[in-house]
Amino acid sequence: MPPDETPEILLIRQTRPDVAGRLSERFRLHRLEEAPDRDAFLGAAGPRIRGLAVGAMCPIDARLFDRLPRLEIVASFGVGYDSIDVAEAHRRGIVVTNTPDVLSDEVADLALGLLLATIRRIPQADRYLRAGRWREGSFPLTTSLRERRVGILGLGRIGRAIARRLEGFGVAIAYHGRTPQADVAYTYHDSLLGLAKAVDVLIVASPGGPGTRGLVDAAVLAALGPEGIVVNIARGSVIDEAALIAALQAGTIHGAGLDVFENEPQVPQALIDLDQVVLLPHVGSGSHQTRAAMGRVLTDNLFSWFDGKGPVTPVPETPWTGR
Ligand code: NAP
């Protein structure tokens, strides 16, 4: 391929060296963050850009598409793509890809860790020992996972991986999504409120975005009851964070384990001040192995696309119909 036909790819918030290294074997790369004047850069190079390689939760919208008239594909790092205007991408014939499946087990492991950490107060017990307080007396007894009924909001790839792990813990499992799933034995609830009334642990594993914003509201939290535990490994936007803080402060629910927040990386001081919550800085997929696998899926999509074979993992909103 003559040099002037080498596809040009723009990296936005995509800092992994392995991703850039592999892409540079085949493409001409630009990094938006390295441009001294981004507006001038987009004016000069934007019309040549045919692909984007973007980091997790990177906002991509019509204003950016306007600057990239030859854009064909947005390859996003991560399975969630609520920060990308996929409807607008579809309207313009731009394919969006994500990195599903390769992270499901890692995130499910983290969800179970967060659940146990919250119920058995594992970080608090660690802090208790480090503070030298064991010598003063035993750590206070905690609540238990025994006899609990666990509800999963969103029984997708990650939700199912969580459910499979929960089977080993001997708890009752139920779920809510927009449609019941024929191939599972877990109890289906056609409303989130109905699920919340039937369980005392709610694990949030649905996508973020407008369709799920604030789904876990004050009524859902109240329905979980005073022994209720909420675990969120999905997106902060799915839970009404103010309602969650109020429920925790009032003792309407027992505790929460949160990997994601409404306005990351800002975490409300009111949450930090609460003793009965476990807070993680969005680390669900954050192992070396899984992040490397996600990088390979991202680069596979761009290679496959520019080889004329279509995307490997297009999101449902921008299906590949061949061209
Ligand atoms: P998925 O396979 O698409 O599963 C999503 C599930 O949510 C589906 O079962 C879907 O079922 C349900 N759902 C969608 N919209 C809903 C709605 N409005 N109300 C109720 N249920 C709804 O996605 P996944 O691969 O499991 O990933 C799930 C999410 O986890 C991602 O979107 C991402 O935001 C998050 N995530 C977080 C981390 C982290 O680091 N913490 C890492 C990876 C992913 P129905 O279609 O039947 O409704």
mmCIF file of C-alpha atoms and ligand atoms in Angstrom:
data_model
loop_
_atom_site.group_PDB
_atom_site.id
_atom_site.type_symbol
_atom_site.label_atom_id
_atom_site.label_comp_id
_atom_site.label_asym_id
_atom_site.label_seq_id
_atom_site.Cartn_x
_atom_site.Cartn_y
_atom_site.Cartn_z
ATOM 1 C CA MET A 1 0.000 0.000 0.000
ATOM 2 C CA PRO A 2 1.514 3.391 -0.964
ATOM 3 C CA PRO A 3 2.347 5.527 2.086
ATOM 4 C CA ASP A 4 -0.272 8.144 1.282
ATOM 5 C CA GLU A 5 -2.990 5.465 1.466
ATOM 6 C CA THR A 6 -1.995 4.226 4.903
ATOM 7 C CA PRO A 7 -5.143 4.711 7.017
ATOM 8 C CA GLU A 8 -4.785 7.435 9.613
ATOM 9 C CA ILE A 9 -6.013 6.651 13.119
ATOM 10 C CA LEU A 10 -6.550 9.140 15.903
ATOM 11 C CA LEU A 11 -5.932 8.011 19.475
ATOM 12 C CA ILE A 12 -8.027 9.789 22.107
ATOM 13 C CA ARG A 13 -7.424 9.002 25.766
ATOM 14 C CA GLN A 14 -5.875 5.725 24.611
ATOM 15 C CA THR A 15 -2.518 5.489 26.315
ATOM 16 C CA ARG A 16 -1.684 1.773 26.301
ATOM 17 C CA PRO A 17 1.739 1.241 24.665
ATOM 18 C CA ASP A 18 0.762 -2.231 23.407
ATOM 19 C CA VAL A 19 -2.261 -0.798 21.591
ATOM 20 C CA ALA A 20 -0.276 2.029 20.005
ATOM 21 C CA GLY A 21 2.602 -0.354 19.205
ATOM 22 C CA ARG A 22 0.409 -2.816 17.341
ATOM 23 C CA LEU A 23 -1.552 -0.107 15.528
ATOM 24 C CA SER A 24 1.631 1.655 14.429
ATOM 25 C CA GLU A 25 2.657 -1.470 12.456
ATOM 26 C CA ARG A 26 -0.195 -0.868 10.077
ATOM 27 C CA PHE A 27 -1.555 2.664 10.486
ATOM 28 C CA ARG A 28 -0.396 6.234 10.700
ATOM 29 C CA LEU A 29 -1.165 7.309 14.254
ATOM 30 C CA HIS A 30 -2.000 10.668 15.769
ATOM 31 C CA ARG A 31 -2.620 11.430 19.425
ATOM 32 C CA LEU A 32 -5.139 14.144 20.173
ATOM 33 C CA GLU A 33 -3.662 14.751 23.613
ATOM 34 C CA GLU A 34 -0.241 15.496 22.071
ATOM 35 C CA ALA A 35 -1.545 18.229 19.768
ATOM 36 C CA PRO A 36 -0.496 21.638 21.153
ATOM 37 C CA ASP A 37 -3.666 23.143 19.666
ATOM 38 C CA ARG A 38 -6.377 20.490 19.320
ATOM 39 C CA ASP A 39 -8.678 22.679 17.296
ATOM 40 C CA ALA A 40 -5.920 23.478 14.794
ATOM 41 C CA PHE A 41 -4.930 19.799 14.682
ATOM 42 C CA LEU A 42 -8.505 18.696 13.936
ATOM 43 C CA GLY A 43 -8.761 21.378 11.259
ATOM 44 C CA ALA A 44 -5.584 20.164 9.538
ATOM 45 C CA ALA A 45 -5.593 16.372 10.059
ATOM 46 C CA GLY A 46 -9.293 15.750 10.850
ATOM 47 C CA PRO A 47 -10.335 15.331 7.182
ATOM 48 C CA ARG A 48 -7.785 12.484 6.792
ATOM 49 C CA ILE A 49 -8.743 10.497 9.916
ATOM 50 C CA ARG A 50 -10.557 7.226 9.116
ATOM 51 C CA GLY A 51 -10.515 5.496 12.494
ATOM 52 C CA LEU A 52 -10.551 6.341 16.199
ATOM 53 C CA ALA A 53 -8.952 4.292 18.974
ATOM 54 C CA VAL A 54 -10.447 5.663 22.171
ATOM 55 C CA GLY A 55 -10.041 5.040 25.873
ATOM 56 C CA ALA A 56 -12.748 3.920 28.280
ATOM 57 C CA MET A 57 -15.561 6.397 28.967
ATOM 58 C CA CYS A 58 -14.226 8.811 26.361
ATOM 59 C CA PRO A 59 -16.944 11.267 25.202
ATOM 60 C CA ILE A 60 -17.454 10.992 21.443
ATOM 61 C CA ASP A 61 -20.226 13.073 19.913
ATOM 62 C CA ALA A 62 -21.553 14.829 16.819
ATOM 63 C CA ARG A 63 -19.237 17.810 17.314
ATOM 64 C CA LEU A 64 -16.222 15.539 16.959
ATOM 65 C CA PHE A 65 -17.778 13.647 14.029
ATOM 66 C CA ASP A 66 -18.226 17.009 12.281
ATOM 67 C CA ARG A 67 -14.445 17.461 12.382
ATOM 68 C CA LEU A 68 -13.782 13.950 10.993
ATOM 69 C CA PRO A 69 -15.736 13.711 7.716
ATOM 70 C CA ARG A 70 -13.961 10.516 6.538
ATOM 71 C CA LEU A 71 -14.405 8.671 9.850
ATOM 72 C CA GLU A 72 -15.440 5.037 9.360
ATOM 73 C CA ILE A 73 -14.936 3.361 12.723
ATOM 74 C CA VAL A 74 -14.694 4.169 16.439
ATOM 75 C CA ALA A 75 -12.856 1.380 18.286
ATOM 76 C CA SER A 76 -13.569 1.838 21.977
ATOM 77 C CA PHE A 77 -11.697 0.297 24.907
ATOM 78 C CA GLY A 78 -14.157 -1.335 27.327
ATOM 79 C CA VAL A 79 -17.554 -2.970 26.962
ATOM 80 C CA GLY A 80 -19.607 0.040 28.126
ATOM 81 C CA TYR A 81 -20.023 2.720 25.471
ATOM 82 C CA ASP A 82 -22.501 5.088 27.127
ATOM 83 C CA SER A 83 -20.093 7.996 26.524
ATOM 84 C CA ILE A 84 -20.355 7.530 22.733
ATOM 85 C CA ASP A 85 -23.288 8.904 20.740
ATOM 86 C CA VAL A 86 -23.949 5.622 18.916
ATOM 87 C CA ALA A 87 -27.229 6.826 17.391
ATOM 88 C CA GLU A 88 -25.385 9.689 15.730
ATOM 89 C CA ALA A 89 -22.600 7.343 14.645
ATOM 90 C CA HIS A 90 -25.165 5.023 13.072
ATOM 91 C CA ARG A 91 -26.855 7.929 11.316
ATOM 92 C CA ARG A 92 -23.507 8.837 9.727
ATOM 93 C CA GLY A 93 -22.649 5.233 8.826
ATOM 94 C CA ILE A 94 -19.833 5.043 11.372
ATOM 95 C CA VAL A 95 -19.314 1.667 13.061
ATOM 96 C CA VAL A 96 -18.629 1.606 16.818
ATOM 97 C CA THR A 97 -16.872 -1.366 18.390
ATOM 98 C CA ASN A 98 -16.308 -2.309 22.043
ATOM 99 C CA THR A 99 -14.409 -5.067 23.866
ATOM 100 C CA PRO A 100 -17.029 -7.499 25.238
ATOM 101 C CA ASP A 101 -16.544 -10.944 26.827
ATOM 102 C CA VAL A 102 -12.794 -10.760 27.524
ATOM 103 C CA LEU A 103 -13.479 -8.764 30.706
ATOM 104 C CA SER A 104 -16.642 -10.467 31.999
ATOM 105 C CA ASP A 105 -14.945 -12.918 34.366
ATOM 106 C CA GLU A 106 -12.602 -10.263 35.751
ATOM 107 C CA VAL A 107 -15.456 -7.865 36.497
ATOM 108 C CA ALA A 108 -17.562 -10.682 37.984
ATOM 109 C CA ASP A 109 -14.671 -11.659 40.268
ATOM 110 C CA LEU A 110 -14.464 -8.052 41.413
ATOM 111 C CA ALA A 111 -18.223 -7.916 41.988
ATOM 112 C CA LEU A 112 -18.051 -10.953 44.276
ATOM 113 C CA GLY A 113 -15.050 -9.459 46.061
ATOM 114 C CA LEU A 114 -16.917 -6.214 46.557
ATOM 115 C CA LEU A 115 -20.006 -8.047 47.798
ATOM 116 C CA LEU A 116 -18.037 -10.037 50.376
ATOM 117 C CA ALA A 117 -15.947 -7.005 51.363
ATOM 118 C CA THR A 118 -19.127 -5.019 52.001
ATOM 119 C CA ILE A 119 -21.009 -7.727 53.887
ATOM 120 C CA ARG A 120 -18.085 -8.946 56.011
ATOM 121 C CA ARG A 121 -16.487 -5.480 56.301
ATOM 122 C CA ILE A 122 -13.132 -6.764 55.060
ATOM 123 C CA PRO A 123 -11.492 -3.331 54.407
ATOM 124 C CA GLN A 124 -12.749 -2.067 57.768
ATOM 125 C CA ALA A 125 -11.291 -5.141 59.527
ATOM 126 C CA ASP A 126 -7.966 -4.579 57.749
ATOM 127 C CA ARG A 127 -7.927 -0.951 58.899
ATOM 128 C CA TYR A 128 -8.840 -2.073 62.431
ATOM 129 C CA LEU A 129 -5.828 -4.395 62.607
ATOM 130 C CA ARG A 130 -3.426 -1.852 61.090
ATOM 131 C CA ALA A 131 -4.564 0.759 63.624
ATOM 132 C CA GLY A 132 -3.498 -1.594 66.433
ATOM 133 C CA ARG A 133 -7.047 -1.925 67.703
ATOM 134 C CA TRP A 134 -7.082 -5.773 67.775
ATOM 135 C CA ARG A 135 -5.135 -5.631 71.038
ATOM 136 C CA GLU A 136 -8.036 -3.655 72.544
ATOM 137 C CA GLY A 137 -10.621 -6.243 71.558
ATOM 138 C CA SER A 138 -12.106 -8.320 68.762
ATOM 139 C CA PHE A 139 -13.449 -6.752 65.583
ATOM 140 C CA PRO A 140 -17.280 -6.348 65.847
ATOM 141 C CA LEU A 141 -19.449 -9.076 64.325
ATOM 142 C CA THR A 142 -20.823 -8.376 60.854
ATOM 143 C CA THR A 143 -23.878 -9.290 58.833
ATOM 144 C CA SER A 144 -23.662 -12.383 56.593
ATOM 145 C CA LEU A 145 -24.180 -13.619 53.056
ATOM 146 C CA ARG A 146 -25.852 -16.733 54.483
ATOM 147 C CA GLU A 147 -29.598 -16.991 53.782
ATOM 148 C CA ARG A 148 -29.510 -13.958 51.518
ATOM 149 C CA ARG A 149 -31.445 -13.531 48.298
ATOM 150 C CA VAL A 150 -29.450 -11.813 45.578
ATOM 151 C CA GLY A 151 -30.946 -9.840 42.709
ATOM 152 C CA ILE A 152 -29.021 -8.910 39.573
ATOM 153 C CA LEU A 153 -30.041 -5.884 37.512
ATOM 154 C CA GLY A 154 -28.928 -6.787 33.981
ATOM 155 C CA LEU A 155 -28.306 -10.488 33.392
ATOM 156 C CA GLY A 156 -25.982 -9.947 30.453
ATOM 157 C CA ARG A 157 -22.443 -11.233 29.936
ATOM 158 C CA ILE A 158 -21.168 -9.857 33.258
ATOM 159 C CA GLY A 159 -24.447 -10.432 35.128
ATOM 160 C CA ARG A 160 -24.400 -14.095 34.116
ATOM 161 C CA ALA A 161 -20.763 -14.481 35.175
ATOM 162 C CA ILE A 162 -21.744 -13.009 38.558
ATOM 163 C CA ALA A 163 -24.728 -15.374 38.828
ATOM 164 C CA ARG A 164 -22.552 -18.418 38.030
ATOM 165 C CA ARG A 165 -20.204 -17.466 40.863
ATOM 166 C CA LEU A 166 -23.116 -16.837 43.243
ATOM 167 C CA GLU A 167 -24.403 -20.371 42.607
ATOM 168 C CA GLY A 168 -21.318 -21.587 44.451
ATOM 169 C CA PHE A 169 -22.260 -19.485 47.455
ATOM 170 C CA GLY A 170 -25.624 -21.218 47.861
ATOM 171 C CA VAL A 171 -27.762 -18.074 47.710
ATOM 172 C CA ALA A 172 -31.106 -17.612 45.933
ATOM 173 C CA ILE A 173 -30.630 -15.725 42.643
ATOM 174 C CA ALA A 174 -33.154 -13.546 40.809
ATOM 175 C CA TYR A 175 -32.800 -10.911 38.096
ATOM 176 C CA HIS A 176 -34.444 -8.079 36.229
ATOM 177 C CA GLY A 177 -33.896 -6.998 32.643
ATOM 178 C CA ARG A 178 -36.240 -5.849 29.923
ATOM 179 C CA THR A 179 -36.755 -9.426 28.755
ATOM 180 C CA PRO A 180 -36.820 -12.799 30.578
ATOM 181 C CA GLN A 181 -34.105 -15.218 29.498
ATOM 182 C CA ALA A 182 -35.168 -18.724 28.540
ATOM 183 C CA ASP A 183 -31.912 -20.516 29.260
ATOM 184 C CA VAL A 184 -31.483 -19.692 32.972
ATOM 185 C CA ALA A 185 -33.206 -21.079 36.078
ATOM 186 C CA TYR A 186 -32.964 -17.837 38.070
ATOM 187 C CA THR A 187 -36.240 -16.119 39.034
ATOM 188 C CA TYR A 188 -37.243 -13.318 36.643
ATOM 189 C CA HIS A 189 -38.927 -10.113 37.803
ATOM 190 C CA ASP A 190 -40.477 -7.865 35.173
ATOM 191 C CA SER A 191 -39.891 -4.753 37.289
ATOM 192 C CA LEU A 192 -36.854 -3.586 39.218
ATOM 193 C CA LEU A 193 -39.083 -2.646 42.146
ATOM 194 C CA GLY A 194 -40.498 -6.176 42.179
ATOM 195 C CA LEU A 195 -36.961 -7.588 42.192
ATOM 196 C CA ALA A 196 -35.913 -5.252 45.013
ATOM 197 C CA LYS A 197 -38.884 -6.329 47.128
ATOM 198 C CA ALA A 198 -37.927 -9.991 46.684
ATOM 199 C CA VAL A 199 -34.200 -9.717 47.526
ATOM 200 C CA ASP A 200 -31.874 -8.129 50.081
ATOM 201 C CA VAL A 201 -28.783 -7.806 47.862
ATOM 202 C CA LEU A 202 -28.937 -5.907 44.576
ATOM 203 C CA ILE A 203 -26.007 -6.173 42.168
ATOM 204 C CA VAL A 204 -26.108 -3.638 39.341
ATOM 205 C CA ALA A 205 -24.707 -5.017 36.060
ATOM 206 C CA SER A 206 -26.721 -3.189 33.379
ATOM 207 C CA PRO A 207 -25.279 -0.679 30.900
ATOM 208 C CA GLY A 208 -25.189 3.037 31.723
ATOM 209 C CA GLY A 209 -26.671 5.792 29.555
ATOM 210 C CA PRO A 210 -30.092 7.439 29.296
ATOM 211 C CA GLY A 211 -32.025 4.136 29.266
ATOM 212 C CA THR A 212 -30.918 3.199 32.779
ATOM 213 C CA ARG A 213 -30.252 6.590 34.386
ATOM 214 C CA GLY A 214 -31.410 6.674 38.007
ATOM 215 C CA LEU A 215 -33.153 3.281 37.763
ATOM 216 C CA VAL A 216 -32.040 2.436 41.298
ATOM 217 C CA ASP A 217 -33.964 5.189 43.072
ATOM 218 C CA ALA A 218 -35.207 5.826 46.607
ATOM 219 C CA ALA A 219 -38.192 3.463 46.176
ATOM 220 C CA VAL A 220 -35.975 0.599 44.963
ATOM 221 C CA LEU A 221 -33.540 1.162 47.836
ATOM 222 C CA ALA A 222 -36.381 1.247 50.386
ATOM 223 C CA ALA A 223 -37.741 -2.009 48.957
ATOM 224 C CA LEU A 224 -34.425 -3.762 49.661
ATOM 225 C CA GLY A 225 -35.041 -3.115 53.343
ATOM 226 C CA PRO A 226 -32.791 -2.301 56.304
ATOM 227 C CA GLU A 227 -30.593 -5.383 55.700
ATOM 228 C CA GLY A 228 -30.222 -4.371 52.054
ATOM 229 C CA ILE A 229 -26.852 -4.283 50.313
ATOM 230 C CA VAL A 230 -26.228 -2.599 46.943
ATOM 231 C CA VAL A 231 -23.229 -3.474 44.791
ATOM 232 C CA ASN A 232 -22.560 -1.453 41.642
ATOM 233 C CA ILE A 233 -19.973 -2.557 39.093
ATOM 234 C CA ALA A 234 -21.893 -1.117 36.104
ATOM 235 C CA ARG A 235 -22.069 2.674 35.820
ATOM 236 C CA GLY A 236 -22.606 5.291 38.520
ATOM 237 C CA SER A 237 -25.459 6.812 36.517
ATOM 238 C CA VAL A 238 -27.679 3.739 37.083
ATOM 239 C CA ILE A 239 -28.027 4.608 40.778
ATOM 240 C CA ASP A 240 -29.492 7.880 42.048
ATOM 241 C CA GLU A 241 -26.391 8.656 44.119
ATOM 242 C CA ALA A 242 -28.128 11.283 46.299
ATOM 243 C CA ALA A 243 -30.892 8.783 47.114
ATOM 244 C CA LEU A 244 -28.280 6.132 47.922
ATOM 245 C CA ILE A 245 -26.429 8.455 50.284
ATOM 246 C CA ALA A 246 -29.726 9.412 51.972
ATOM 247 C CA ALA A 247 -30.717 5.734 52.350
ATOM 248 C CA LEU A 248 -27.334 4.840 53.852
ATOM 249 C CA GLN A 249 -27.387 7.803 56.215
ATOM 250 C CA ALA A 250 -30.937 7.010 57.348
ATOM 251 C CA GLY A 251 -30.269 3.275 57.697
ATOM 252 C CA THR A 252 -32.946 2.512 55.101
ATOM 253 C CA ILE A 253 -30.380 0.044 53.710
ATOM 254 C CA HIS A 254 -27.431 -1.631 55.413
ATOM 255 C CA GLY A 255 -24.484 -0.940 53.124
ATOM 256 C CA ALA A 256 -23.065 -0.537 49.637
ATOM 257 C CA GLY A 257 -20.077 -1.641 47.595
ATOM 258 C CA LEU A 258 -19.341 0.727 44.722
ATOM 259 C CA ASP A 259 -16.793 0.497 41.913
ATOM 260 C CA VAL A 260 -18.416 3.265 39.855
ATOM 261 C CA PHE A 261 -19.791 6.732 40.564
ATOM 262 C CA GLU A 262 -21.956 9.370 38.929
ATOM 263 C CA ASN A 263 -19.173 11.888 38.383
ATOM 264 C CA GLU A 264 -15.878 9.961 38.296
ATOM 265 C CA PRO A 265 -13.260 10.510 39.576
ATOM 266 C CA GLN A 266 -15.167 12.770 41.951
ATOM 267 C CA VAL A 267 -16.664 10.781 44.839
ATOM 268 C CA PRO A 268 -19.043 12.620 47.174
ATOM 269 C CA GLN A 269 -17.525 13.297 50.585
ATOM 270 C CA ALA A 270 -20.801 12.050 52.100
ATOM 271 C CA LEU A 271 -20.029 8.569 50.729
ATOM 272 C CA ILE A 272 -16.424 8.679 51.903
ATOM 273 C CA ASP A 273 -17.638 9.636 55.379
ATOM 274 C CA LEU A 274 -19.891 6.567 55.631
ATOM 275 C CA ASP A 275 -18.380 3.573 57.431
ATOM 276 C CA GLN A 276 -20.690 0.947 55.912
ATOM 277 C CA VAL A 277 -19.616 1.408 52.296
ATOM 278 C CA VAL A 278 -16.687 -0.017 50.361
ATOM 279 C CA LEU A 279 -15.450 2.285 47.607
ATOM 280 C CA LEU A 280 -13.228 1.301 44.683
ATOM 281 C CA PRO A 281 -11.785 3.573 41.953
ATOM 282 C CA HIS A 282 -13.423 1.847 38.936
ATOM 283 C CA VAL A 283 -11.125 -1.170 38.846
ATOM 284 C CA GLY A 284 -13.567 -3.848 37.613
ATOM 285 C CA SER A 285 -11.502 -4.908 34.601
ATOM 286 C CA GLY A 286 -8.256 -3.541 35.989
ATOM 287 C CA SER A 287 -5.797 -6.431 35.812
ATOM 288 C CA HIS A 288 -2.765 -6.515 33.499
ATOM 289 C CA GLN A 289 -4.081 -9.634 31.781
ATOM 290 C CA THR A 290 -7.612 -8.405 31.126
ATOM 291 C CA ARG A 291 -6.614 -4.914 30.023
ATOM 292 C CA ALA A 292 -4.136 -6.474 27.557
ATOM 293 C CA ALA A 293 -6.897 -8.736 26.216
ATOM 294 C CA MET A 294 -9.168 -5.689 25.811
ATOM 295 C CA GLY A 295 -6.398 -3.918 23.905
ATOM 296 C CA ARG A 296 -6.112 -6.876 21.531
ATOM 297 C CA VAL A 297 -9.862 -6.808 20.819
ATOM 298 C CA LEU A 298 -9.681 -3.067 20.104
ATOM 299 C CA THR A 299 -6.772 -3.470 17.686
ATOM 300 C CA ASP A 300 -8.333 -6.596 16.089
ATOM 301 C CA ASN A 301 -11.362 -4.481 15.226
ATOM 302 C CA LEU A 302 -9.289 -1.848 13.429
ATOM 303 C CA PHE A 303 -7.159 -4.425 11.608
ATOM 304 C CA SER A 304 -10.198 -6.397 10.508
ATOM 305 C CA TRP A 305 -12.030 -3.271 9.407
ATOM 306 C CA PHE A 306 -9.188 -1.925 7.283
ATOM 307 C CA ASP A 307 -8.589 -5.423 5.873
ATOM 308 C CA GLY A 308 -12.124 -5.105 4.489
ATOM 309 C CA LYS A 309 -13.474 -7.901 6.687
ATOM 310 C CA GLY A 310 -15.803 -5.773 8.807
ATOM 311 C CA PRO A 311 -15.607 -5.150 12.549
ATOM 312 C CA VAL A 312 -15.094 -8.045 14.988
ATOM 313 C CA THR A 313 -17.283 -6.752 17.814
ATOM 314 C CA PRO A 314 -19.610 -3.970 16.628
ATOM 315 C CA VAL A 315 -22.093 -2.658 19.207
ATOM 316 C CA PRO A 316 -25.735 -3.552 18.450
ATOM 317 C CA GLU A 317 -26.638 0.066 17.627
ATOM 318 C CA THR A 318 -24.175 0.148 14.702
ATOM 319 C CA PRO A 319 -24.503 -3.354 13.241
ATOM 320 C CA TRP A 320 -22.220 -4.409 10.405
ATOM 321 C CA THR A 321 -24.309 -5.039 7.348
ATOM 322 C CA GLY A 322 -21.416 -5.304 4.934
ATOM 323 C CA ARG A 323 -20.455 -2.699 2.417
HETATM 324 P P1 NAP B 1 -24.507 -6.820 28.303
HETATM 325 O O1 NAP B 1 -24.058 -8.211 27.996
HETATM 326 O O2 NAP B 1 -25.033 -5.960 27.211
HETATM 327 O O3 NAP B 1 -25.585 -6.930 29.475
HETATM 328 C C1 NAP B 1 -26.376 -5.864 29.873
HETATM 329 C C2 NAP B 1 -27.650 -6.389 30.525
HETATM 330 O O4 NAP B 1 -28.417 -5.275 30.987
HETATM 331 C C3 NAP B 1 -28.528 -7.188 29.596
HETATM 332 O O5 NAP B 1 -28.873 -8.381 30.248
HETATM 333 C C4 NAP B 1 -29.773 -6.308 29.368
HETATM 334 O O6 NAP B 1 -30.902 -7.168 29.323
HETATM 335 C C5 NAP B 1 -29.773 -5.439 30.617
HETATM 336 N N1 NAP B 1 -30.366 -4.127 30.370
HETATM 337 C C6 NAP B 1 -30.067 -3.255 29.380
HETATM 338 N N2 NAP B 1 -30.848 -2.164 29.467
HETATM 339 C C7 NAP B 1 -31.660 -2.346 30.527
HETATM 340 C C8 NAP B 1 -32.700 -1.584 31.122
HETATM 341 N N3 NAP B 1 -33.057 -0.392 30.632
HETATM 342 N N4 NAP B 1 -33.312 -2.080 32.219
HETATM 343 C C9 NAP B 1 -32.948 -3.278 32.722
HETATM 344 N N5 NAP B 1 -31.986 -4.060 32.200
HETATM 345 C C10 NAP B 1 -31.343 -3.595 31.108
HETATM 346 O O7 NAP B 1 -23.312 -6.001 28.955
HETATM 347 P P2 NAP B 1 -22.092 -6.552 29.840
HETATM 348 O O8 NAP B 1 -20.983 -6.962 28.958
HETATM 349 O O9 NAP B 1 -22.632 -7.532 30.823
HETATM 350 O O10 NAP B 1 -21.668 -5.193 30.580
HETATM 351 C C11 NAP B 1 -22.589 -4.531 31.426
HETATM 352 C C12 NAP B 1 -22.052 -3.184 31.842
HETATM 353 O O11 NAP B 1 -21.053 -3.323 32.829
HETATM 354 C C13 NAP B 1 -21.351 -2.372 30.748
HETATM 355 O O12 NAP B 1 -22.296 -1.689 29.917
HETATM 356 C C14 NAP B 1 -20.463 -1.437 31.509
HETATM 357 O O13 NAP B 1 -21.067 -0.187 31.703
HETATM 358 C C15 NAP B 1 -20.275 -2.135 32.857
HETATM 359 N N6 NAP B 1 -18.858 -2.486 33.097
HETATM 360 C C16 NAP B 1 -18.205 -1.996 34.177
HETATM 361 C C17 NAP B 1 -16.882 -2.355 34.403
HETATM 362 C C18 NAP B 1 -16.115 -1.861 35.601
HETATM 363 O O14 NAP B 1 -14.906 -1.701 35.510
HETATM 364 N N7 NAP B 1 -16.750 -1.627 36.730
HETATM 365 C C19 NAP B 1 -16.211 -3.176 33.509
HETATM 366 C C20 NAP B 1 -16.907 -3.666 32.415
HETATM 367 C C21 NAP B 1 -18.239 -3.323 32.211
HETATM 368 P P3 NAP B 1 -32.223 -6.762 28.503
HETATM 369 O O15 NAP B 1 -31.758 -6.403 27.121
HETATM 370 O O16 NAP B 1 -33.092 -7.985 28.582
HETATM 371 O O17 NAP B 1 -32.824 -5.597 29.228
#
